[in-house]
Amino acid sequence: MAVGRDDKKVTDDLEIFSADNLQSNMKIIYYSRTFLSIISGVIAGILGLTGLTGFIFYFLVMAITSVGLIAKANFSIHAYFTSWNQIIVDGFLSGLMSFVLFWTFAYDIVHIF
Amino acid sequence: MNLGFTIGVLGVLILAHAAYSTIQYRGLLKIVEEEFSGPPMNVVLELLLGLFLCLWAALSVPGKFVSIHPDSDDNRIVSLPDNLDFMIFNHRGRVLQPDNGMKLKC
């Protein structure tokens, strides 16, 4: 049973919102982006992408993820988040390291060994 | 959530199969002594299918978004703190009529 909810006064967007619900939503976005960074790394390795093309592929998959997350929120962002940046931009670069790791991993397995 | 998890595992298996196909394709190219320009078309299709399944799983497995408005239906404000030491019930509220509109959040 929940103890209660936190009130937070934000001067830019909402007066009162439930901060732990917002944090739960951000965690969902983080999990989705991390998993898709790993998957896109494996696909880039299998395809044999090298150099800048691979990074373009990563940003493409992250953009598709943003569209998918907006569709998951039923296009009404303000019921679940306080600003557009949280769902579009946030976490964009956090999966980059995982992407490069699995990209080199898959590329080595498929193309070198 | 279980269906999403199954779809994710299926997507990863399809990607593994595509990787194995590409390894065999490269072995074939070594025999014929050609350059590797890209995986064959059916492997690309398989990769797209795996990517789509993993996208679906990544959006459905971690859970639904919860609303952050304080007055929406899944955020009832009436919620009991679980500290009974400071709760007293011997106050003026006992003569009031109970409000049947209040719902309890468990």
PDB file of C-alpha atoms in Angstrom:
ATOM      1  CA  MET A   1       0.000   0.000   0.000  1.00  0.00           C
ATOM      2  CA  ALA A   2       1.425   3.351  -0.964  1.00  0.00           C
ATOM      3  CA  VAL A   3       2.325   5.730   1.817  1.00  0.00           C
ATOM      4  CA  GLY A   4       1.258   8.820  -0.040  1.00  0.00           C
ATOM      5  CA  ARG A   5       2.365  10.959  -2.897  1.00  0.00           C
ATOM      6  CA  ASP A   6       4.892  13.755  -3.161  1.00  0.00           C
ATOM      7  CA  ASP A   7       3.797  17.213  -4.174  1.00  0.00           C
ATOM      8  CA  LYS A   8       6.201  19.263  -6.159  1.00  0.00           C
ATOM      9  CA  LYS A   9       5.654  22.835  -7.252  1.00  0.00           C
ATOM     10  CA  VAL A  10       7.115  23.407 -10.699  1.00  0.00           C
ATOM     11  CA  THR A  11       6.948  26.902 -12.015  1.00  0.00           C
ATOM     12  CA  ASP A  12       7.152  26.093 -15.683  1.00  0.00           C
ATOM     13  CA  ASP A  13       4.654  23.327 -16.413  1.00  0.00           C
ATOM     14  CA  LEU A  14       2.299  21.828 -13.831  1.00  0.00           C
ATOM     15  CA  GLU A  15       1.388  23.116 -10.415  1.00  0.00           C
ATOM     16  CA  ILE A  16       1.176  19.797  -8.629  1.00  0.00           C
ATOM     17  CA  PHE A  17       2.080  16.421 -10.022  1.00  0.00           C
ATOM     18  CA  SER A  18       2.958  13.063  -8.614  1.00  0.00           C
ATOM     19  CA  ALA A  19       6.745  12.829  -8.716  1.00  0.00           C
ATOM     20  CA  ASP A  20       7.081   9.124  -8.099  1.00  0.00           C
ATOM     21  CA  ASN A  21       4.775   8.360 -11.015  1.00  0.00           C
ATOM     22  CA  LEU A  22       6.923  10.570 -13.188  1.00  0.00           C
ATOM     23  CA  GLN A  23      10.021   8.734 -12.000  1.00  0.00           C
ATOM     24  CA  SER A  24       8.378   5.401 -12.797  1.00  0.00           C
ATOM     25  CA  ASN A  25       7.629   6.619 -16.308  1.00  0.00           C
ATOM     26  CA  MET A  26      11.224   7.757 -16.782  1.00  0.00           C
ATOM     27  CA  LYS A  27      12.442   4.334 -15.670  1.00  0.00           C
ATOM     28  CA  ILE A  28      10.237   2.685 -18.297  1.00  0.00           C
ATOM     29  CA  ILE A  29      11.745   4.921 -20.983  1.00  0.00           C
ATOM     30  CA  TYR A  30      15.260   4.117 -19.763  1.00  0.00           C
ATOM     31  CA  TYR A  31      14.669   0.360 -19.902  1.00  0.00           C
ATOM     32  CA  SER A  32      13.185   0.553 -23.390  1.00  0.00           C
ATOM     33  CA  ARG A  33      16.035   2.669 -24.748  1.00  0.00           C
ATOM     34  CA  THR A  34      18.743   0.495 -23.206  1.00  0.00           C
ATOM     35  CA  PHE A  35      17.305  -2.711 -24.628  1.00  0.00           C
ATOM     36  CA  LEU A  36      16.888  -1.183 -28.072  1.00  0.00           C
ATOM     37  CA  SER A  37      20.452   0.215 -28.005  1.00  0.00           C
ATOM     38  CA  ILE A  38      21.760  -3.307 -27.474  1.00  0.00           C
ATOM     39  CA  ILE A  39      19.551  -4.755 -30.211  1.00  0.00           C
ATOM     40  CA  SER A  40      20.529  -2.050 -32.687  1.00  0.00           C
ATOM     41  CA  GLY A  41      24.204  -2.711 -31.882  1.00  0.00           C
ATOM     42  CA  VAL A  42      23.797  -6.374 -32.729  1.00  0.00           C
ATOM     43  CA  ILE A  43      21.997  -5.538 -35.977  1.00  0.00           C
ATOM     44  CA  ALA A  44      24.651  -2.999 -36.988  1.00  0.00           C
ATOM     45  CA  GLY A  45      27.329  -5.631 -36.399  1.00  0.00           C
ATOM     46  CA  ILE A  46      25.502  -8.256 -38.460  1.00  0.00           C
ATOM     47  CA  LEU A  47      24.951  -5.825 -41.311  1.00  0.00           C
ATOM     48  CA  GLY A  48      28.655  -5.032 -41.405  1.00  0.00           C
ATOM     49  CA  LEU A  49      28.267  -1.304 -40.906  1.00  0.00           C
ATOM     50  CA  THR A  50      31.479   0.579 -40.235  1.00  0.00           C
ATOM     51  CA  GLY A  51      32.280   4.140 -39.289  1.00  0.00           C
ATOM     52  CA  LEU A  52      29.749   6.921 -39.467  1.00  0.00           C
ATOM     53  CA  THR A  53      27.061   4.721 -41.007  1.00  0.00           C
ATOM     54  CA  GLY A  54      26.784   2.747 -37.798  1.00  0.00           C
ATOM     55  CA  PHE A  55      26.205   5.855 -35.688  1.00  0.00           C
ATOM     56  CA  ILE A  56      23.602   7.059 -38.146  1.00  0.00           C
ATOM     57  CA  PHE A  57      21.892   3.703 -37.732  1.00  0.00           C
ATOM     58  CA  TYR A  58      21.935   4.159 -33.948  1.00  0.00           C
ATOM     59  CA  PHE A  59      20.326   7.587 -34.164  1.00  0.00           C
ATOM     60  CA  LEU A  60      17.758   6.215 -36.570  1.00  0.00           C
ATOM     61  CA  VAL A  61      16.772   3.471 -34.148  1.00  0.00           C
ATOM     62  CA  MET A  62      16.625   5.982 -31.273  1.00  0.00           C
ATOM     63  CA  ALA A  63      14.334   8.205 -33.343  1.00  0.00           C
ATOM     64  CA  ILE A  64      12.062   5.240 -34.048  1.00  0.00           C
ATOM     65  CA  THR A  65      12.070   4.521 -30.302  1.00  0.00           C
ATOM     66  CA  SER A  66      10.974   8.086 -29.581  1.00  0.00           C
ATOM     67  CA  VAL A  67       8.082   7.749 -31.996  1.00  0.00           C
ATOM     68  CA  GLY A  68       7.160   4.425 -30.444  1.00  0.00           C
ATOM     69  CA  LEU A  69       7.208   5.911 -26.923  1.00  0.00           C
ATOM     70  CA  ILE A  70       5.021   8.810 -28.006  1.00  0.00           C
ATOM     71  CA  ALA A  71       2.612   6.298 -29.532  1.00  0.00           C
ATOM     72  CA  LYS A  72       2.658   4.314 -26.274  1.00  0.00           C
ATOM     73  CA  ALA A  73       1.642   7.453 -24.393  1.00  0.00           C
ATOM     74  CA  ASN A  74      -1.308   7.780 -26.813  1.00  0.00           C
ATOM     75  CA  PHE A  75       0.043  11.093 -28.123  1.00  0.00           C
ATOM     76  CA  SER A  76      -1.097  12.978 -25.001  1.00  0.00           C
ATOM     77  CA  ILE A  77       2.236  13.643 -23.360  1.00  0.00           C
ATOM     78  CA  HIS A  78       0.999  15.962 -20.662  1.00  0.00           C
ATOM     79  CA  ALA A  79      -0.850  13.239 -18.817  1.00  0.00           C
ATOM     80  CA  TYR A  80       2.371  11.332 -18.235  1.00  0.00           C
ATOM     81  CA  PHE A  81       5.280  13.787 -18.436  1.00  0.00           C
ATOM     82  CA  THR A  82       5.965  17.414 -17.720  1.00  0.00           C
ATOM     83  CA  SER A  83       7.855  18.360 -20.833  1.00  0.00           C
ATOM     84  CA  TRP A  84       8.536  17.098 -24.344  1.00  0.00           C
ATOM     85  CA  ASN A  85      12.243  16.829 -23.665  1.00  0.00           C
ATOM     86  CA  GLN A  86      11.746  13.989 -21.252  1.00  0.00           C
ATOM     87  CA  ILE A  87      10.313  11.650 -23.807  1.00  0.00           C
ATOM     88  CA  ILE A  88      12.206  12.690 -26.928  1.00  0.00           C
ATOM     89  CA  VAL A  89      15.681  13.782 -25.925  1.00  0.00           C
ATOM     90  CA  ASP A  90      16.309  12.201 -22.559  1.00  0.00           C
ATOM     91  CA  GLY A  91      18.346   9.017 -22.693  1.00  0.00           C
ATOM     92  CA  PHE A  92      19.353   9.520 -26.288  1.00  0.00           C
ATOM     93  CA  LEU A  93      23.042   9.245 -25.567  1.00  0.00           C
ATOM     94  CA  SER A  94      22.919   6.926 -22.581  1.00  0.00           C
ATOM     95  CA  GLY A  95      22.680   3.855 -24.785  1.00  0.00           C
ATOM     96  CA  LEU A  96      25.533   4.902 -27.056  1.00  0.00           C
ATOM     97  CA  MET A  97      28.170   3.027 -25.099  1.00  0.00           C
ATOM     98  CA  SER A  98      26.125  -0.173 -25.027  1.00  0.00           C
ATOM     99  CA  PHE A  99      25.500   0.230 -28.747  1.00  0.00           C
ATOM    100  CA  VAL A 100      29.221   0.478 -29.559  1.00  0.00           C
ATOM    101  CA  LEU A 101      30.022  -2.475 -27.301  1.00  0.00           C
ATOM    102  CA  PHE A 102      27.521  -4.824 -28.920  1.00  0.00           C
ATOM    103  CA  TRP A 103      28.296  -3.447 -32.368  1.00  0.00           C
ATOM    104  CA  THR A 104      31.968  -4.408 -32.108  1.00  0.00           C
ATOM    105  CA  PHE A 105      31.006  -7.679 -30.439  1.00  0.00           C
ATOM    106  CA  ALA A 106      28.616  -8.753 -33.201  1.00  0.00           C
ATOM    107  CA  TYR A 107      30.908  -7.465 -35.954  1.00  0.00           C
ATOM    108  CA  ASP A 108      33.778  -9.525 -34.592  1.00  0.00           C
ATOM    109  CA  ILE A 109      31.698 -12.663 -34.265  1.00  0.00           C
ATOM    110  CA  VAL A 110      30.112 -12.461 -37.695  1.00  0.00           C
ATOM    111  CA  HIS A 111      32.822 -10.944 -39.863  1.00  0.00           C
ATOM    112  CA  ILE A 112      36.179 -11.685 -38.311  1.00  0.00           C
ATOM    113  CA  PHE A 113      36.100 -15.033 -36.582  1.00  0.00           C
TER     114      PHE A 113
ATOM    115  CA  MET B   1       3.681  -8.881 -20.056  1.00  0.00           C
ATOM    116  CA  ASN B   2       4.379 -12.515 -20.664  1.00  0.00           C
ATOM    117  CA  LEU B   3       3.402 -12.195 -24.319  1.00  0.00           C
ATOM    118  CA  GLY B   4       5.759  -9.247 -24.729  1.00  0.00           C
ATOM    119  CA  PHE B   5       8.576 -11.215 -23.161  1.00  0.00           C
ATOM    120  CA  THR B   6       7.969 -14.127 -25.541  1.00  0.00           C
ATOM    121  CA  ILE B   7       7.990 -11.774 -28.522  1.00  0.00           C
ATOM    122  CA  GLY B   8      11.294 -10.319 -27.303  1.00  0.00           C
ATOM    123  CA  VAL B   9      12.885 -13.749 -26.994  1.00  0.00           C
ATOM    124  CA  LEU B  10      11.580 -14.625 -30.461  1.00  0.00           C
ATOM    125  CA  GLY B  11      13.106 -11.434 -31.883  1.00  0.00           C
ATOM    126  CA  VAL B  12      16.480 -12.222 -30.332  1.00  0.00           C
ATOM    127  CA  LEU B  13      16.343 -15.769 -31.714  1.00  0.00           C
ATOM    128  CA  ILE B  14      15.602 -14.435 -35.187  1.00  0.00           C
ATOM    129  CA  LEU B  15      18.602 -12.110 -34.881  1.00  0.00           C
ATOM    130  CA  ALA B  16      20.811 -15.032 -33.842  1.00  0.00           C
ATOM    131  CA  HIS B  17      19.615 -17.018 -36.846  1.00  0.00           C
ATOM    132  CA  ALA B  18      20.369 -14.074 -39.120  1.00  0.00           C
ATOM    133  CA  ALA B  19      23.869 -13.842 -37.639  1.00  0.00           C
ATOM    134  CA  TYR B  20      24.447 -17.524 -38.301  1.00  0.00           C
ATOM    135  CA  SER B  21      23.221 -17.147 -41.877  1.00  0.00           C
ATOM    136  CA  THR B  22      25.597 -14.244 -42.407  1.00  0.00           C
ATOM    137  CA  ILE B  23      28.517 -16.277 -41.053  1.00  0.00           C
ATOM    138  CA  GLN B  24      27.730 -19.070 -43.486  1.00  0.00           C
ATOM    139  CA  TYR B  25      27.380 -16.534 -46.309  1.00  0.00           C
ATOM    140  CA  ARG B  26      30.822 -15.160 -45.557  1.00  0.00           C
ATOM    141  CA  GLY B  27      32.230 -18.675 -45.567  1.00  0.00           C
ATOM    142  CA  LEU B  28      30.727 -19.139 -48.999  1.00  0.00           C
ATOM    143  CA  LEU B  29      32.241 -15.853 -50.185  1.00  0.00           C
ATOM    144  CA  LYS B  30      35.667 -16.971 -48.961  1.00  0.00           C
ATOM    145  CA  ILE B  31      35.390 -20.078 -51.134  1.00  0.00           C
ATOM    146  CA  VAL B  32      34.311 -18.106 -54.178  1.00  0.00           C
ATOM    147  CA  GLU B  33      36.835 -15.327 -53.262  1.00  0.00           C
ATOM    148  CA  GLU B  34      34.502 -12.377 -53.599  1.00  0.00           C
ATOM    149  CA  GLU B  35      34.187  -9.240 -51.500  1.00  0.00           C
ATOM    150  CA  PHE B  36      31.563  -8.852 -48.798  1.00  0.00           C
ATOM    151  CA  SER B  37      29.330  -5.992 -49.837  1.00  0.00           C
ATOM    152  CA  GLY B  38      26.288  -6.712 -47.732  1.00  0.00           C
ATOM    153  CA  PRO B  39      24.310  -9.618 -46.393  1.00  0.00           C
ATOM    154  CA  PRO B  40      21.841 -11.289 -48.758  1.00  0.00           C
ATOM    155  CA  MET B  41      18.346  -9.930 -49.082  1.00  0.00           C
ATOM    156  CA  ASN B  42      16.637 -12.575 -46.998  1.00  0.00           C
ATOM    157  CA  VAL B  43      19.019 -11.874 -44.100  1.00  0.00           C
ATOM    158  CA  VAL B  44      18.173  -8.159 -44.333  1.00  0.00           C
ATOM    159  CA  LEU B  45      14.474  -9.000 -44.217  1.00  0.00           C
ATOM    160  CA  GLU B  46      15.075 -11.268 -41.245  1.00  0.00           C
ATOM    161  CA  LEU B  47      16.942  -8.468 -39.457  1.00  0.00           C
ATOM    162  CA  LEU B  48      14.084  -6.061 -40.091  1.00  0.00           C
ATOM    163  CA  LEU B  49      11.612  -8.578 -38.724  1.00  0.00           C
ATOM    164  CA  GLY B  50      13.768  -9.149 -35.636  1.00  0.00           C
ATOM    165  CA  LEU B  51      14.095  -5.397 -35.106  1.00  0.00           C
ATOM    166  CA  PHE B  52      10.342  -4.930 -35.342  1.00  0.00           C
ATOM    167  CA  LEU B  53       9.649  -7.730 -32.852  1.00  0.00           C
ATOM    168  CA  CYS B  54      12.222  -6.359 -30.412  1.00  0.00           C
ATOM    169  CA  LEU B  55      10.736  -2.868 -30.778  1.00  0.00           C
ATOM    170  CA  TRP B  56       7.354  -4.269 -29.884  1.00  0.00           C
ATOM    171  CA  ALA B  57       8.751  -6.127 -26.885  1.00  0.00           C
ATOM    172  CA  ALA B  58      10.749  -3.094 -25.669  1.00  0.00           C
ATOM    173  CA  LEU B  59       7.636  -0.941 -25.679  1.00  0.00           C
ATOM    174  CA  SER B  60       5.297  -3.403 -24.020  1.00  0.00           C
ATOM    175  CA  VAL B  61       7.389  -5.301 -21.452  1.00  0.00           C
ATOM    176  CA  PRO B  62       8.549  -2.562 -19.012  1.00  0.00           C
ATOM    177  CA  GLY B  63       5.003  -1.624 -18.056  1.00  0.00           C
ATOM    178  CA  LYS B  64       2.384   0.985 -18.732  1.00  0.00           C
ATOM    179  CA  PHE B  65       2.776   4.697 -18.206  1.00  0.00           C
ATOM    180  CA  VAL B  66       1.020   6.012 -15.118  1.00  0.00           C
ATOM    181  CA  SER B  67      -0.659   9.379 -15.112  1.00  0.00           C
ATOM    182  CA  ILE B  68       0.958  12.166 -13.125  1.00  0.00           C
ATOM    183  CA  HIS B  69      -2.145  14.284 -12.615  1.00  0.00           C
ATOM    184  CA  PRO B  70      -3.217  14.217  -8.988  1.00  0.00           C
ATOM    185  CA  ASP B  71      -6.899  13.967  -9.806  1.00  0.00           C
ATOM    186  CA  SER B  72      -7.019  11.208 -12.380  1.00  0.00           C
ATOM    187  CA  ASP B  73      -8.748   7.939 -11.723  1.00  0.00           C
ATOM    188  CA  ASP B  74      -5.678   5.898 -10.961  1.00  0.00           C
ATOM    189  CA  ASN B  75      -4.189   8.445  -8.538  1.00  0.00           C
ATOM    190  CA  ARG B  76      -6.660   8.606  -5.724  1.00  0.00           C
ATOM    191  CA  ILE B  77      -5.613  11.202  -3.174  1.00  0.00           C
ATOM    192  CA  VAL B  78      -7.163   9.306  -0.294  1.00  0.00           C
ATOM    193  CA  SER B  79      -4.403   6.954   0.774  1.00  0.00           C
ATOM    194  CA  LEU B  80      -3.703   5.777   4.290  1.00  0.00           C
ATOM    195  CA  PRO B  81      -0.289   6.297   5.848  1.00  0.00           C
ATOM    196  CA  ASP B  82       0.634   3.204   7.787  1.00  0.00           C
ATOM    197  CA  ASN B  83       1.644   4.911  11.009  1.00  0.00           C
ATOM    198  CA  LEU B  84      -1.048   4.243  13.572  1.00  0.00           C
ATOM    199  CA  ASP B  85       0.654   5.972  16.511  1.00  0.00           C
ATOM    200  CA  PHE B  86      -0.737   9.381  15.676  1.00  0.00           C
ATOM    201  CA  MET B  87      -4.186   8.411  14.530  1.00  0.00           C
ATOM    202  CA  ILE B  88      -7.002   9.213  16.855  1.00  0.00           C
ATOM    203  CA  PHE B  89     -10.620   8.506  16.129  1.00  0.00           C
ATOM    204  CA  ASN B  90     -12.277  10.258  19.054  1.00  0.00           C
ATOM    205  CA  HIS B  91     -12.900  13.554  17.269  1.00  0.00           C
ATOM    206  CA  ARG B  92     -15.849  15.558  15.987  1.00  0.00           C
ATOM    207  CA  GLY B  93     -15.957  13.635  12.724  1.00  0.00           C
ATOM    208  CA  ARG B  94     -17.859  10.804  14.282  1.00  0.00           C
ATOM    209  CA  VAL B  95     -21.116  12.739  14.192  1.00  0.00           C
ATOM    210  CA  LEU B  96     -20.816  13.525  10.484  1.00  0.00           C
ATOM    211  CA  GLN B  97     -22.529  11.493   7.788  1.00  0.00           C
ATOM    212  CA  PRO B  98     -20.102   9.192   5.902  1.00  0.00           C
ATOM    213  CA  ASP B  99     -19.246  10.368   2.371  1.00  0.00           C
ATOM    214  CA  ASN B 100     -20.070   7.555  -0.021  1.00  0.00           C
ATOM    215  CA  GLY B 101     -18.076   9.102  -2.868  1.00  0.00           C
ATOM    216  CA  MET B 102     -14.640   8.537  -1.360  1.00  0.00           C
ATOM    217  CA  LYS B 103     -12.667   5.588  -2.664  1.00  0.00           C
ATOM    218  CA  LEU B 104      -9.808   3.946  -0.860  1.00  0.00           C
ATOM    219  CA  LYS B 105      -6.443   3.559  -2.577  1.00  0.00           C
ATOM    220  CA  CYS B 106      -4.856   0.228  -1.728  1.00  0.00           C
TER     221      CYS B 106
END
